[in-house]
Coordinates of C-alpha atoms in Angstrom, one line a residue:
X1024 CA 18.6 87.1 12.2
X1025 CA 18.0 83.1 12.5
X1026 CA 20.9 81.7 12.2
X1027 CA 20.2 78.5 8.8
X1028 CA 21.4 75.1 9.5
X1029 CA 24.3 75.0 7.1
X1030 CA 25.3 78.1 9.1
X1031 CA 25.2 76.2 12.6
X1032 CA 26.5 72.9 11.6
X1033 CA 29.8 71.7 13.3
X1034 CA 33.1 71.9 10.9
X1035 CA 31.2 74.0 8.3
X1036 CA 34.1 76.3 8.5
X1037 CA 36.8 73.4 8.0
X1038 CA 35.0 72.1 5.4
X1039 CA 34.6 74.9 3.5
X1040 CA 38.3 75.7 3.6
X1041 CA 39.2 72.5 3.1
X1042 CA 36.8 72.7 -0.7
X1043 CA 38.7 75.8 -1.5
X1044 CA 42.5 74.2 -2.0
X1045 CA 42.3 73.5 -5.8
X1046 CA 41.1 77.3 -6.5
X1047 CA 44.2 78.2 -3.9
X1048 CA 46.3 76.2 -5.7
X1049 CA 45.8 77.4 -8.9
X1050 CA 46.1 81.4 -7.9
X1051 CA 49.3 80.6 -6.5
X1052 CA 50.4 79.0 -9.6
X1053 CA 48.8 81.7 -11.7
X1054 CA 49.5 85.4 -10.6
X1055 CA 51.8 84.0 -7.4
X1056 CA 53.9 82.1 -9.6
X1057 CA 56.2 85.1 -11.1
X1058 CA 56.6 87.0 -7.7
X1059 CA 57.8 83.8 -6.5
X1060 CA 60.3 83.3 -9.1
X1061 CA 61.6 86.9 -8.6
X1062 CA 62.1 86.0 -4.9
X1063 CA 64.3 83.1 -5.7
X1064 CA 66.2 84.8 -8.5
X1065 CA 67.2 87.8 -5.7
X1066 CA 68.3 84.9 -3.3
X1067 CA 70.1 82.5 -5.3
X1068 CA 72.3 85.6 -6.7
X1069 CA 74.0 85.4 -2.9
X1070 CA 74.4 81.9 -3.3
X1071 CA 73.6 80.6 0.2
X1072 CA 76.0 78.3 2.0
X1073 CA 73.4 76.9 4.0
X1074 CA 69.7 76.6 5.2
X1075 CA 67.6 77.5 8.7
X1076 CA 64.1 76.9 9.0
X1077 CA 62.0 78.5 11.8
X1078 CA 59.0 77.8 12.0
X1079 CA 55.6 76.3 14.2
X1080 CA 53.0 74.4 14.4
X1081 CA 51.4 73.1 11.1
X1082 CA 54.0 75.3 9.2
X1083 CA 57.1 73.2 11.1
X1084 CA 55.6 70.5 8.9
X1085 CA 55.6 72.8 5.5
X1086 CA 59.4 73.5 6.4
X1087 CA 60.6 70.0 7.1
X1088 CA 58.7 69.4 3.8
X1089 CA 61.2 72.9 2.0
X1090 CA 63.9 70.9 4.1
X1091 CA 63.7 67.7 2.0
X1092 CA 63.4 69.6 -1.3
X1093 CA 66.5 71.9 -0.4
X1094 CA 68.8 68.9 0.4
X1095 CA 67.3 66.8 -2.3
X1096 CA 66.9 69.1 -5.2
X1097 CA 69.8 71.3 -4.1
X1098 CA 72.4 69.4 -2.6
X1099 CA 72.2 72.4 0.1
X1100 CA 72.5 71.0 4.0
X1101 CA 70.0 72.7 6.2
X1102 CA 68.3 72.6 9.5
X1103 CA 65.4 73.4 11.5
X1104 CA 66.0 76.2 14.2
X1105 CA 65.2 75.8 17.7
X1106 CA 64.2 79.8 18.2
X1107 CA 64.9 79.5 22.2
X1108 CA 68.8 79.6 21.9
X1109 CA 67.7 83.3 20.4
X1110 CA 64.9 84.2 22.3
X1111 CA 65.5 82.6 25.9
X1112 CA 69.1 82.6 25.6
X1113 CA 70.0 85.4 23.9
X1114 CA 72.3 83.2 21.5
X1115 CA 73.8 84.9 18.3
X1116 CA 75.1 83.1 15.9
X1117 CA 77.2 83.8 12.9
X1118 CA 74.6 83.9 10.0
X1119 CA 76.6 85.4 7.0
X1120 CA 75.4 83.3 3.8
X1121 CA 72.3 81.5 5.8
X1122 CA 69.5 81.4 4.1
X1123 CA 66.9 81.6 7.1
X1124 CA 63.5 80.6 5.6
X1125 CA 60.2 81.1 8.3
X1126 CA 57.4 80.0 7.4
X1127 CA 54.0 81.1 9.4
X1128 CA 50.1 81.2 8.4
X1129 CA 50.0 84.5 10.1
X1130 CA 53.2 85.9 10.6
X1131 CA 52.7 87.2 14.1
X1132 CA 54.4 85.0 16.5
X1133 CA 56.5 86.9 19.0
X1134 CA 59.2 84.2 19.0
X1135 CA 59.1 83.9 14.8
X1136 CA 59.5 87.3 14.6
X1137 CA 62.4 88.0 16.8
X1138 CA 64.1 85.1 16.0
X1139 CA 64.5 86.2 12.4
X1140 CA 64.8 89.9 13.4
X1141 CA 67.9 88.9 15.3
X1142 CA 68.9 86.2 12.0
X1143 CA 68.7 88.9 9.6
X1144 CA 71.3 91.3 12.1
X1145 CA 73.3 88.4 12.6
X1146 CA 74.0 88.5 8.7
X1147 CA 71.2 86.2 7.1
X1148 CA 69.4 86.3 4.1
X1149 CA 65.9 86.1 5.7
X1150 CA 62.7 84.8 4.3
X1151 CA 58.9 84.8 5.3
X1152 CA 56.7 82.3 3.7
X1153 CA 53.2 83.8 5.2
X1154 CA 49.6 84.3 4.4
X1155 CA 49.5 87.7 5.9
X1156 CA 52.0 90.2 3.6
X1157 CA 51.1 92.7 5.9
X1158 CA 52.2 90.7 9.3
X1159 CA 55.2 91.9 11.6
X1160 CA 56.8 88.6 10.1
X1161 CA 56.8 90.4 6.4
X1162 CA 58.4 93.6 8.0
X1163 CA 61.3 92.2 9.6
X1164 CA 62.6 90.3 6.9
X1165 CA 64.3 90.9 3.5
X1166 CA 61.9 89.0 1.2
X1167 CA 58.5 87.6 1.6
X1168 CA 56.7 85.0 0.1
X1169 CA 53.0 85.4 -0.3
X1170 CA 51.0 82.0 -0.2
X1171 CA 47.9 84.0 -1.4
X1172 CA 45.6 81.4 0.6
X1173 CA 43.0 83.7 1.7
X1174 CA 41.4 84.5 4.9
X1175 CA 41.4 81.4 6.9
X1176 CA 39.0 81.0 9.8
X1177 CA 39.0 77.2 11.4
X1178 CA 41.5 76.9 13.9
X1179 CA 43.0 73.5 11.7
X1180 CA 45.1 75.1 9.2
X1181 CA 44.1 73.3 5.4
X1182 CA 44.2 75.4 2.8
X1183 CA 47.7 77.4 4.1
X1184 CA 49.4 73.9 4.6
X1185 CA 48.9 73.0 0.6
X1186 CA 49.9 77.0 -0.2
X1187 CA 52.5 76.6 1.8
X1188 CA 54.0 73.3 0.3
X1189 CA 53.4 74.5 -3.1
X1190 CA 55.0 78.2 -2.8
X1191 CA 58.3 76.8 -1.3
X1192 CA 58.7 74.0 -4.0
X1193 CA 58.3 76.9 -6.6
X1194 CA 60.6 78.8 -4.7
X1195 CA 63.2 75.8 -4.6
X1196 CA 63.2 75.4 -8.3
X1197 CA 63.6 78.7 -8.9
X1198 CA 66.6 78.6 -6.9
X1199 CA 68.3 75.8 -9.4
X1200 CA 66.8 78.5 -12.4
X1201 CA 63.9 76.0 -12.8
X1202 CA 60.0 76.5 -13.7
X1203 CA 57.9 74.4 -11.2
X1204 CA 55.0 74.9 -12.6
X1205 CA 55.0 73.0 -15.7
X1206 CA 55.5 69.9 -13.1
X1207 CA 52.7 71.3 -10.8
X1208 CA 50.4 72.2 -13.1
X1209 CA 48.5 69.0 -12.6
X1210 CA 47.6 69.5 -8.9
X1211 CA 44.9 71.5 -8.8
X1212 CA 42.6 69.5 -10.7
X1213 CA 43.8 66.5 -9.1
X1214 CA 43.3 67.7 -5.8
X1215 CA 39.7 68.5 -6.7
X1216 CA 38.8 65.0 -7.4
X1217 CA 40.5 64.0 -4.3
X1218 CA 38.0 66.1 -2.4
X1219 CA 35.4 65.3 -4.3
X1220 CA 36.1 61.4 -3.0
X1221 CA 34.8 62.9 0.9
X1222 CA 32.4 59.9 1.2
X1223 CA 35.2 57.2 0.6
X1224 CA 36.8 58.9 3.5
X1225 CA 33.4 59.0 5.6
X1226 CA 33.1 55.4 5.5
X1227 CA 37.4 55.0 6.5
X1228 CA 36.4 57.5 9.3
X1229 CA 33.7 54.8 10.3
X1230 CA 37.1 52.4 11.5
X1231 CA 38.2 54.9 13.6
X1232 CA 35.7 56.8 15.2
X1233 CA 36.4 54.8 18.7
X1234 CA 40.5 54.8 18.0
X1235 CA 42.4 55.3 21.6
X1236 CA 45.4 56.0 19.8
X1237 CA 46.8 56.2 15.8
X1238 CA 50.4 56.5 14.1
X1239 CA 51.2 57.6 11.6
X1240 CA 54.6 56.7 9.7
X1241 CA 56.2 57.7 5.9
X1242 CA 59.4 58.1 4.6
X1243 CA 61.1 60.5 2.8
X1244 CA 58.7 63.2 1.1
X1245 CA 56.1 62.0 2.7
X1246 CA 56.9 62.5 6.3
X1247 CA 56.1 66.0 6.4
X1248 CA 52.6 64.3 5.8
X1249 CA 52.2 62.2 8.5
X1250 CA 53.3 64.7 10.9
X1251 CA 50.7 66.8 9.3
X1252 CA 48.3 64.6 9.5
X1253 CA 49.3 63.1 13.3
X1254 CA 48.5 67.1 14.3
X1255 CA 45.1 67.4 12.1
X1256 CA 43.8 64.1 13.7
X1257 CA 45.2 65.6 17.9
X1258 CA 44.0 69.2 17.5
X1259 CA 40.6 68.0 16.2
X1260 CA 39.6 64.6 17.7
X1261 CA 41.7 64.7 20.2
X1262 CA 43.0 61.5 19.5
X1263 CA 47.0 60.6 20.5
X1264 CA 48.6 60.5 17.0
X1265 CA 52.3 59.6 17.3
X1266 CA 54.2 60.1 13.8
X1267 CA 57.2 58.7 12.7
X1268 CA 59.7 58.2 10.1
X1269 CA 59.4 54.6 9.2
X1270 CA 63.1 54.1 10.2
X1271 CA 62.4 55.4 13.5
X1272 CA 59.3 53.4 13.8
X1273 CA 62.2 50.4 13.8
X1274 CA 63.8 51.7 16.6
X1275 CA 62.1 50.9 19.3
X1276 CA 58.4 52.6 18.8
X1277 CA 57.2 49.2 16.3
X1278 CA 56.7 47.7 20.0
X1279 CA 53.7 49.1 20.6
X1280 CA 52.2 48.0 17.5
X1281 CA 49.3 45.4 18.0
X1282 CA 45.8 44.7 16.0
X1283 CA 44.1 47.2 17.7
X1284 CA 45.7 50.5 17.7
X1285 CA 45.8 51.5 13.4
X1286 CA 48.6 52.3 11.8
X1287 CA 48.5 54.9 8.8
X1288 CA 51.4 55.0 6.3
X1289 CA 51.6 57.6 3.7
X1290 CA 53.1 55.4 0.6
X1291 CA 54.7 58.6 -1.8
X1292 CA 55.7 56.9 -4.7
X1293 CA 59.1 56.9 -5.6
X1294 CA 62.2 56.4 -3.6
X1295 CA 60.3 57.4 -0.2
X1296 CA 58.3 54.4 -0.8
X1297 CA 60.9 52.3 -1.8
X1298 CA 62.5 52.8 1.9
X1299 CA 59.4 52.8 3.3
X1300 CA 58.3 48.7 2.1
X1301 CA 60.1 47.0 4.6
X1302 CA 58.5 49.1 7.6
X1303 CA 55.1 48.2 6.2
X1304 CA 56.2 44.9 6.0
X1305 CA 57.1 44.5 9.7
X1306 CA 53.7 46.2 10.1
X1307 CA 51.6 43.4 8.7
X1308 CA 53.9 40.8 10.5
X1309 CA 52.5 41.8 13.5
X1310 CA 49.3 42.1 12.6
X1311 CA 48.8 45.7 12.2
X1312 CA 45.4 47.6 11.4
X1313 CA 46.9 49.2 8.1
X1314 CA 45.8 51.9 6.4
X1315 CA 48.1 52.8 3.5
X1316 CA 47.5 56.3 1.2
X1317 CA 49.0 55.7 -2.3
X1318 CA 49.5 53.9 -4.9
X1319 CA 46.6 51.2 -5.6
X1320 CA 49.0 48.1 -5.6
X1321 CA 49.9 49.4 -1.8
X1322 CA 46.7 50.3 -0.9
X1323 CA 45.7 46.3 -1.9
X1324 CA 48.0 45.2 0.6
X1325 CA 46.5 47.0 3.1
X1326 CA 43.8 46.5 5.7
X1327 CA 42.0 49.9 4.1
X1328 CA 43.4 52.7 2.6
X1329 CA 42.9 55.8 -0.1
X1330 CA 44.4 55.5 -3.4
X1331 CA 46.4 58.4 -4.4
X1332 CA 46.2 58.8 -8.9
X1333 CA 50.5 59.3 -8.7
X1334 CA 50.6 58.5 -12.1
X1335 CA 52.7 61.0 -13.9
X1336 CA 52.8 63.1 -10.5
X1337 CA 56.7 63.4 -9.7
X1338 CA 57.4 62.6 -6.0
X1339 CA 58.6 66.0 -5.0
X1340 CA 54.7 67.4 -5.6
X1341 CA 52.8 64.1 -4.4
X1342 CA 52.6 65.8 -0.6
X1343 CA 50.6 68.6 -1.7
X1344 CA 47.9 65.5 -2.7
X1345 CA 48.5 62.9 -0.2
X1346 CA 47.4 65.4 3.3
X1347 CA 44.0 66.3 1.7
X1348 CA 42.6 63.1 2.4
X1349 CA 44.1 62.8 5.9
X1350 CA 42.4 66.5 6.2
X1351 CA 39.0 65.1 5.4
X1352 CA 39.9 62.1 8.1
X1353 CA 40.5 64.3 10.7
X1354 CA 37.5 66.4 9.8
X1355 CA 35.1 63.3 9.7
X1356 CA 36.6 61.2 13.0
X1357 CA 35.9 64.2 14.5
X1358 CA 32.4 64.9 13.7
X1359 CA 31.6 61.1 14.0
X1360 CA 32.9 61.7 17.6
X1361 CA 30.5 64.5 18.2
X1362 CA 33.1 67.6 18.5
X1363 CA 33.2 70.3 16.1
X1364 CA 36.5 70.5 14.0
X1365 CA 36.2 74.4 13.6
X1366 CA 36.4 75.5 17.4
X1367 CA 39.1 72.4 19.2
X1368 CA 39.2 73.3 22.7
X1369 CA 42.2 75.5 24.3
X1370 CA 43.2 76.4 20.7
X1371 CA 43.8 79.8 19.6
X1372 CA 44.1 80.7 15.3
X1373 CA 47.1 82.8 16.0
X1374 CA 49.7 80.7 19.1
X1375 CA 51.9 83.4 20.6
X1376 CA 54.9 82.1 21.9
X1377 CA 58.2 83.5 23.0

């Protein structure tokens, strides 16, 4: 059978996946919704001391992301494991009253599983945040979290990065004895029209086709999203991307900042942006190719940018808006370079470390 040309066309596979986030979104916030609630209910009942998150990859990004919601929304302290003191090392902590959230696409890492194998003997309350309820991940640990994505088949995670986000801030209110969804009811249809804006981002790719390197810099909320996006933009173009939070930027890294290299800041708006003003400032002192993703009175400031409708959106939900247009960026460098997005090279869909 002859294969069409839709069917051989590079990043047909990305692209897709990438079109299929609002319907994602609103299945989670429709039938996932309840089981998600349920989940939180049975853990806040042991009332958690404190917060570990394990996870890799894209989904390290969706748990720095639960990290600011926990400490923000919660008040409760938290870190991100580093999986070798329990896999290499053979460390075992005391775990009584952790919360030990991992989150993984596919739940079938050796090192994710062990690591929270050896959490939840240790005394945790352990979590999987997954795509796969089915996955080893799910089997070792107490409660699961379905994020109801759907099969996904390009190597770039999309659609289970915006599950992901979603299903652990509905799983963070529900741990104060809130109902997210009222507040993230509006995304869906939001991130539809973002989508639908692909040619806006065509013509930004346009800039950056010939880039030798990117960073990528937020603050607050939205640095999950530039580390997101600094990993879309590597595993797909192959283009350095260096992410930072705009207060490290400050320390030391603003040095290599000229007029040539761009600079992409990821403006949420609310307090994260607040901090964030007098990074971008030092950025246009020097002369800095910006290209800002927010609000429209930032993105007028800037050399380009992508204006994000955050009217009415509260901060805590804007990161679940402000990647999908850094998704289609990587996606359309990367085909104006001449790769294919689906298939990056030495890439694997499911990483097995140990």
């Amino acid at each position: 059978m002859t294969a069409t040309p839709e069917q051989e066309r590079p990043g047909r596979i990305m692209a897709r996946e990438i079109r299929e986030q609002p319907d994602v979104l609103r299945r989670l916030l429709g039938t996932g919704a309840a089981r998600i609630q349920d989940v939180a209910r049975q853990v806040a009942a042991r009332a958690p001391r404190f917060v570990l998150l394990t996870a890799r990859g894209t989904s390290d990004n969706a748990a720095l992301y639960a990290k600011y919601l926990l400490e923000i929304r919660l008040g409760l302290p938290c870190g991100l494991a580093s999986m070798s003191t329990t896999t290499a090392y053979g460390a075992r902590p005391d775990l009584r009253d952790v919360l030990v959230i991992t989150v993984s696409q596919s739940g079938g890492s050796p090192d994710l599983v062990a690591s929270t194998k050896a959490a939840r003997e240790a005394g945790a309350i352990t979590l999987a945040v997954t795509n796969n309820p089915d996955s080893p991940l799910a089997a070792v640990s107490e409660h699961h979290i379905d994020i109801m994505a759907g099969p996904e088949k390009a190597l770039p995670a999309t659609k289970t990065y915006t599950a992901s986000l979603l299903a652990l801030y509905l799983f963070v209110e529900g741990l104060r004895g809130a109902d997210g969804s009222a507040v993230a009811a509006v995304l869906p249809d939001l991130a539809a029209d973002l989508i639908a804006r692909q040619d806006e981002v065509r013509t930004l790719a346009s800039r950056y086709r010939f880039a030798g390197r990117m960073v990528i810099t937020s603050r607050g909320y939205g640095y999950p999203t530039a580390k997101e996006a600094a990993l879309k933009l590597m595993e797909t173009s192959y283009i350095p991307a260096l992410s930072y939070s705009g207060a490290d930027l400050l320390h030391g890294p603003l040095a290599m900042v000229d007029n040539i290299s761009p600079v992409i800041a990821v403006v949420t708006d609310g307090r994260g942006g607040l901090a964030l003003q007098p990074v971008l400032d030092r950025l246009r002192g020097r002369g800095a190719d910006l290209m800002v993703v927010g609000p429209e009175a930032q993105v007028a400031r800037a050399s380009a940018g992508f204006v994000l409708p955050t009217s009415g959106v509260a901060e805590e939900v804007q990161p679940v808006l402000e990647i999908l247009p850094l998704q289609l960026l990587a996606y359309e460098v990367t085909i104006a370079r001449g790769q294919d997005p689906d298939a990056p090279r030495a890439l694997a869909k499911v990483t097995e470390t140990r």
